[in-house]
CSV table of C-alpha atoms in Angstrom, one decimal:
chain,number,residue,atom,x,y,z
A,1,UNK,CA,-122.1,-97.5,40.7
A,2,UNK,CA,-119.5,-99.5,42.7
A,3,UNK,CA,-117.0,-97.6,44.8
A,4,UNK,CA,-113.3,-97.8,44.2
A,5,UNK,CA,-112.9,-99.9,47.3
A,6,UNK,CA,-115.5,-102.4,46.2
A,7,UNK,CA,-114.0,-102.7,42.7
A,8,UNK,CA,-110.5,-103.1,43.9
A,9,UNK,CA,-111.2,-105.1,47.0
A,10,UNK,CA,-109.7,-102.6,49.3
A,11,UNK,CA,-110.6,-100.9,52.6
A,12,UNK,CA,-111.7,-97.3,52.8
A,13,UNK,CA,-109.0,-95.7,55.0
A,14,UNK,CA,-111.6,-93.4,56.5
A,15,UNK,CA,-113.9,-96.2,57.6
A,16,UNK,CA,-114.6,-96.5,61.3
A,17,UNK,CA,-113.3,-99.3,63.5
A,18,UNK,CA,-115.1,-102.7,63.1
A,19,UNK,CA,-115.3,-105.7,65.4
A,20,UNK,CA,-116.0,-109.4,64.4
A,21,UNK,CA,-115.7,-112.4,66.6
A,22,UNK,CA,-113.4,-110.7,69.2
A,23,UNK,CA,-111.2,-109.5,66.3
A,24,UNK,CA,-110.9,-105.8,66.1
A,25,UNK,CA,-109.5,-104.0,63.1
A,26,UNK,CA,-108.6,-100.4,63.6
A,27,UNK,CA,-107.7,-98.0,60.9
A,28,UNK,CA,-106.4,-94.6,61.8
A,29,UNK,CA,-107.2,-91.9,59.3
A,30,UNK,CA,-104.4,-89.6,58.3
A,31,UNK,CA,-104.7,-86.0,59.6
A,32,UNK,CA,-106.4,-83.7,57.1
A,33,UNK,CA,-103.9,-81.2,55.7
A,34,UNK,CA,-104.9,-77.9,54.4
A,35,UNK,CA,-104.4,-78.2,50.7
A,36,UNK,CA,-102.6,-75.5,48.9
A,37,UNK,CA,-104.8,-73.8,46.2
A,38,UNK,CA,-103.9,-73.1,42.6
A,39,UNK,CA,-102.3,-69.6,42.6
A,40,UNK,CA,-101.8,-69.3,38.9
A,41,UNK,CA,-104.6,-66.8,38.5
A,42,UNK,CA,-103.2,-64.7,41.3
A,43,UNK,CA,-99.6,-64.6,39.9
A,44,UNK,CA,-100.9,-63.9,36.5
A,45,UNK,CA,-102.9,-60.9,37.8
A,46,UNK,CA,-99.9,-59.8,39.8
A,47,UNK,CA,-97.6,-59.8,36.8
A,48,UNK,CA,-99.8,-57.3,35.1
A,49,UNK,CA,-99.7,-54.7,38.0
A,50,UNK,CA,-96.4,-55.3,39.8
A,51,UNK,CA,-93.7,-52.6,39.1
A,52,UNK,CA,-91.1,-55.3,39.1
A,53,UNK,CA,-92.8,-57.1,36.2
A,54,UNK,CA,-93.5,-53.9,34.1
A,55,UNK,CA,-91.3,-55.2,31.3
A,56,UNK,CA,-93.4,-58.4,31.0
A,57,UNK,CA,-96.8,-56.6,30.9
A,58,UNK,CA,-99.0,-56.6,27.8
A,59,UNK,CA,-99.0,-52.8,28.4
A,60,UNK,CA,-95.6,-52.1,30.0
A,61,UNK,CA,-96.0,-48.3,30.4
A,62,UNK,CA,-99.6,-48.3,31.6
A,63,UNK,CA,-100.4,-47.4,35.2
A,64,UNK,CA,-102.4,-50.1,36.9
A,65,UNK,CA,-106.1,-49.2,37.4
A,66,UNK,CA,-107.6,-49.7,40.8
A,67,UNK,CA,-109.8,-52.5,39.5
A,68,UNK,CA,-106.8,-54.5,38.5
A,69,UNK,CA,-105.1,-53.9,41.9
A,70,UNK,CA,-108.2,-54.9,43.7
A,71,UNK,CA,-108.4,-58.1,41.6
A,72,UNK,CA,-105.0,-59.2,42.9
A,73,UNK,CA,-106.1,-58.8,46.5
A,74,UNK,CA,-109.4,-60.6,45.9
A,75,UNK,CA,-107.7,-63.4,44.1
A,76,UNK,CA,-105.3,-64.1,46.9
A,77,UNK,CA,-108.0,-63.8,49.5
A,78,UNK,CA,-110.1,-66.4,47.5
A,79,UNK,CA,-107.1,-68.7,47.3
A,80,UNK,CA,-106.4,-68.6,51.0
A,81,UNK,CA,-110.1,-69.1,51.7
A,82,UNK,CA,-110.0,-72.3,49.7
A,83,UNK,CA,-107.1,-73.4,51.8
A,84,UNK,CA,-109.0,-72.5,55.0
A,85,UNK,CA,-112.2,-74.3,54.0
A,86,UNK,CA,-110.2,-77.3,52.9
A,87,UNK,CA,-109.4,-78.2,56.5
A,88,UNK,CA,-112.0,-80.4,58.2
A,89,UNK,CA,-110.5,-79.8,61.7
A,90,UNK,CA,-111.1,-76.6,63.7
A,91,UNK,CA,-108.0,-74.5,63.8
A,92,UNK,CA,-107.1,-73.0,67.2
A,93,UNK,CA,-106.5,-69.2,67.4
A,94,UNK,CA,-102.9,-68.3,66.9
A,95,UNK,CA,-102.8,-65.1,68.9
A,96,UNK,CA,-101.1,-63.3,66.0
A,97,UNK,CA,-103.9,-60.8,65.4
A,98,UNK,CA,-101.8,-57.8,66.4
A,99,UNK,CA,-99.3,-58.7,63.7
A,100,UNK,CA,-101.8,-57.9,61.0
A,101,UNK,CA,-103.3,-55.0,62.9
A,102,UNK,CA,-106.3,-57.1,63.6
A,103,UNK,CA,-105.9,-57.7,67.3
A,104,UNK,CA,-107.3,-55.7,70.2
A,105,UNK,CA,-106.1,-52.4,68.8
A,106,UNK,CA,-107.3,-53.1,65.3
A,107,UNK,CA,-111.0,-52.7,65.9
A,108,UNK,CA,-111.8,-55.3,63.2
A,109,UNK,CA,-113.6,-57.7,65.5
A,110,UNK,CA,-111.5,-60.6,64.3
A,111,UNK,CA,-110.1,-61.6,67.7
A,112,UNK,CA,-109.9,-65.3,68.2
A,113,UNK,CA,-109.5,-66.1,64.5
A,114,UNK,CA,-106.5,-68.0,63.3
A,115,UNK,CA,-103.8,-66.2,61.3
A,116,UNK,CA,-105.1,-67.4,57.9
A,117,UNK,CA,-108.6,-65.9,58.6
A,118,UNK,CA,-107.1,-62.7,59.6
A,119,UNK,CA,-104.9,-62.5,56.4
A,120,UNK,CA,-108.1,-63.0,54.4
A,121,UNK,CA,-109.9,-60.3,56.2
A,122,UNK,CA,-107.0,-57.9,55.7
A,123,UNK,CA,-106.8,-58.7,52.0
A,124,UNK,CA,-110.6,-58.1,51.5
A,125,UNK,CA,-110.4,-54.8,53.3
A,126,UNK,CA,-107.5,-53.6,51.2
A,127,UNK,CA,-109.3,-54.8,48.0
A,128,UNK,CA,-112.2,-52.4,48.8
A,129,UNK,CA,-109.8,-49.5,49.0
A,130,UNK,CA,-106.7,-50.6,46.9
A,131,UNK,CA,-103.4,-48.8,46.9
A,132,UNK,CA,-102.2,-47.0,43.8
A,133,UNK,CA,-99.9,-49.8,43.0
A,134,UNK,CA,-98.7,-53.1,44.5
A,135,UNK,CA,-96.0,-52.6,47.2
A,136,UNK,CA,-94.9,-56.1,47.7
A,137,UNK,CA,-91.3,-57.5,47.8
A,138,UNK,CA,-89.4,-58.6,44.7
A,139,UNK,CA,-89.1,-62.1,43.5
A,140,UNK,CA,-85.4,-61.9,44.3
A,141,UNK,CA,-86.2,-61.2,48.0
A,142,UNK,CA,-88.2,-64.5,48.2
A,143,UNK,CA,-85.4,-66.4,46.4
A,144,UNK,CA,-82.7,-65.4,48.9
A,145,UNK,CA,-84.7,-65.9,52.1
A,146,UNK,CA,-82.8,-68.2,54.5
A,147,UNK,CA,-83.8,-71.8,54.1
A,148,UNK,CA,-84.2,-73.9,57.2
A,149,UNK,CA,-82.7,-77.4,57.0
A,150,UNK,CA,-85.0,-80.3,57.6
A,151,UNK,CA,-82.7,-81.7,60.2
A,152,UNK,CA,-83.2,-78.6,62.5
A,153,UNK,CA,-87.0,-78.8,62.4
A,154,UNK,CA,-89.0,-80.2,65.3
A,155,UNK,CA,-92.2,-82.4,65.0
A,156,UNK,CA,-94.3,-79.8,66.7
A,157,UNK,CA,-93.2,-76.9,64.4
A,158,UNK,CA,-96.0,-75.8,62.1
A,159,UNK,CA,-96.5,-73.2,59.4
A,160,UNK,CA,-98.5,-70.4,60.9
A,161,UNK,CA,-100.5,-70.0,57.6
A,162,UNK,CA,-101.5,-73.5,56.6
A,163,UNK,CA,-101.1,-74.9,60.1
A,164,UNK,CA,-99.5,-78.0,58.8
A,165,UNK,CA,-96.4,-79.5,60.6
A,166,UNK,CA,-93.3,-78.8,58.5
A,167,UNK,CA,-92.1,-82.4,58.8
A,168,UNK,CA,-95.2,-83.9,57.3
A,169,UNK,CA,-93.7,-82.9,54.0
A,170,UNK,CA,-90.9,-85.2,52.9
A,171,UNK,CA,-89.0,-82.3,51.3
A,172,UNK,CA,-90.2,-79.2,53.2
A,173,UNK,CA,-89.2,-75.8,51.9
A,174,UNK,CA,-89.2,-73.7,55.0
A,175,UNK,CA,-87.9,-70.2,55.1
A,176,UNK,CA,-87.0,-67.8,58.0
A,177,UNK,CA,-88.1,-64.2,57.6
A,178,UNK,CA,-85.4,-61.7,58.5
A,179,UNK,CA,-87.4,-60.0,61.3
A,180,UNK,CA,-87.2,-62.8,63.8
A,181,UNK,CA,-85.5,-66.3,64.0
A,182,UNK,CA,-88.8,-67.9,65.1
A,183,UNK,CA,-90.8,-66.6,62.1
A,184,UNK,CA,-90.7,-69.7,60.0
A,185,UNK,CA,-93.1,-70.4,57.1
A,186,UNK,CA,-93.6,-72.8,54.3
A,187,UNK,CA,-92.3,-70.8,51.3
A,188,UNK,CA,-95.4,-71.7,49.1
A,189,UNK,CA,-97.6,-70.2,51.8
A,190,UNK,CA,-95.8,-67.0,52.5
A,191,UNK,CA,-94.5,-66.1,49.1
A,192,UNK,CA,-97.7,-64.8,47.6
A,193,UNK,CA,-98.4,-62.7,50.7
A,194,UNK,CA,-94.9,-61.2,50.5
A,195,UNK,CA,-95.2,-60.5,46.8
A,196,UNK,CA,-98.4,-58.6,47.3
A,197,UNK,CA,-98.2,-57.1,50.8
A,198,UNK,CA,-94.4,-57.1,51.5
A,199,UNK,CA,-94.8,-57.6,55.2
A,200,UNK,CA,-94.3,-60.3,57.8
A,201,UNK,CA,-97.7,-61.7,58.6
A,202,UNK,CA,-96.8,-62.0,62.3
A,203,UNK,CA,-95.3,-58.6,63.2
A,204,UNK,CA,-95.9,-56.4,60.2
A,205,UNK,CA,-92.2,-55.8,59.5
A,206,UNK,CA,-92.3,-54.0,56.1
A,207,UNK,CA,-89.7,-55.7,54.0
A,208,UNK,CA,-90.9,-54.0,50.8
A,209,UNK,CA,-90.3,-50.6,52.3
A,210,UNK,CA,-86.8,-51.7,53.3
A,211,UNK,CA,-86.1,-52.8,49.7
A,212,UNK,CA,-87.3,-49.5,48.3
A,213,UNK,CA,-85.1,-47.6,50.7
A,214,UNK,CA,-82.1,-49.6,49.8
A,215,UNK,CA,-82.8,-49.1,46.1
A,216,UNK,CA,-83.2,-45.4,46.6
A,217,UNK,CA,-79.9,-45.2,48.5
A,218,UNK,CA,-78.1,-47.1,45.6
A,219,UNK,CA,-79.5,-44.6,43.1
A,220,UNK,CA,-78.1,-41.5,45.0
A,221,UNK,CA,-74.8,-40.3,43.5
A,222,UNK,CA,-71.7,-40.9,45.6
A,223,UNK,CA,-69.7,-37.8,46.2
A,224,UNK,CA,-66.0,-38.5,46.2
A,225,UNK,CA,-64.1,-36.9,49.2
A,226,UNK,CA,-61.2,-35.8,46.9
A,227,UNK,CA,-63.6,-33.9,44.7
A,228,UNK,CA,-65.0,-32.0,47.6
A,229,UNK,CA,-61.5,-30.9,48.7
A,230,UNK,CA,-60.6,-29.9,45.1
A,231,UNK,CA,-63.6,-27.7,45.0
A,232,UNK,CA,-62.7,-25.9,48.2
A,233,UNK,CA,-59.2,-24.9,47.0
A,234,UNK,CA,-60.2,-24.1,43.3
């Protein structure tokens, strides 16, 4: 069966350099980007167990069973592994191991791995002993994250998760996490992690806990100062 290049009289962009009668033709292959996997299965699973999406569940009042919570962690780990294996180039260590508790003090033996590999390891460990319920951030949290304008991005800035330069995307959707001005991510990469884990992949800042504390504070009744004084004087 003829190849596409033969049928259409084109040149394979990945073909090596060839020389003919002192004429050299050089074709530079485009860098191999880590492709983003299909996360529809993950978000479908998440919608069935997330407290935020309880109204949309098939069983809105049912408590998630450990098997279903584990499935969400396994699903995201598998999707990230597809992204990792989709890169043909070796990815250098990021040095972010301690952010996930996987560095020298984590005892996991994952030193020297890039951030994506460490995220996968963390997800798999949690899947084996899942929490009672998902404790990730809300969708609203992801929607209001600060967007980074393309004009402010530099050519050497990359997403710590997919390791792709932000500016390789014509319309990059880069967000800055609240914990540090240098913690920039492609939203498509960091959003599923935030929805499931609720933490910054780099320094473990727990945004989900902060959200829960703010929600709890809003639920507390506000005691009016005038009412307190009225009570004192009958």
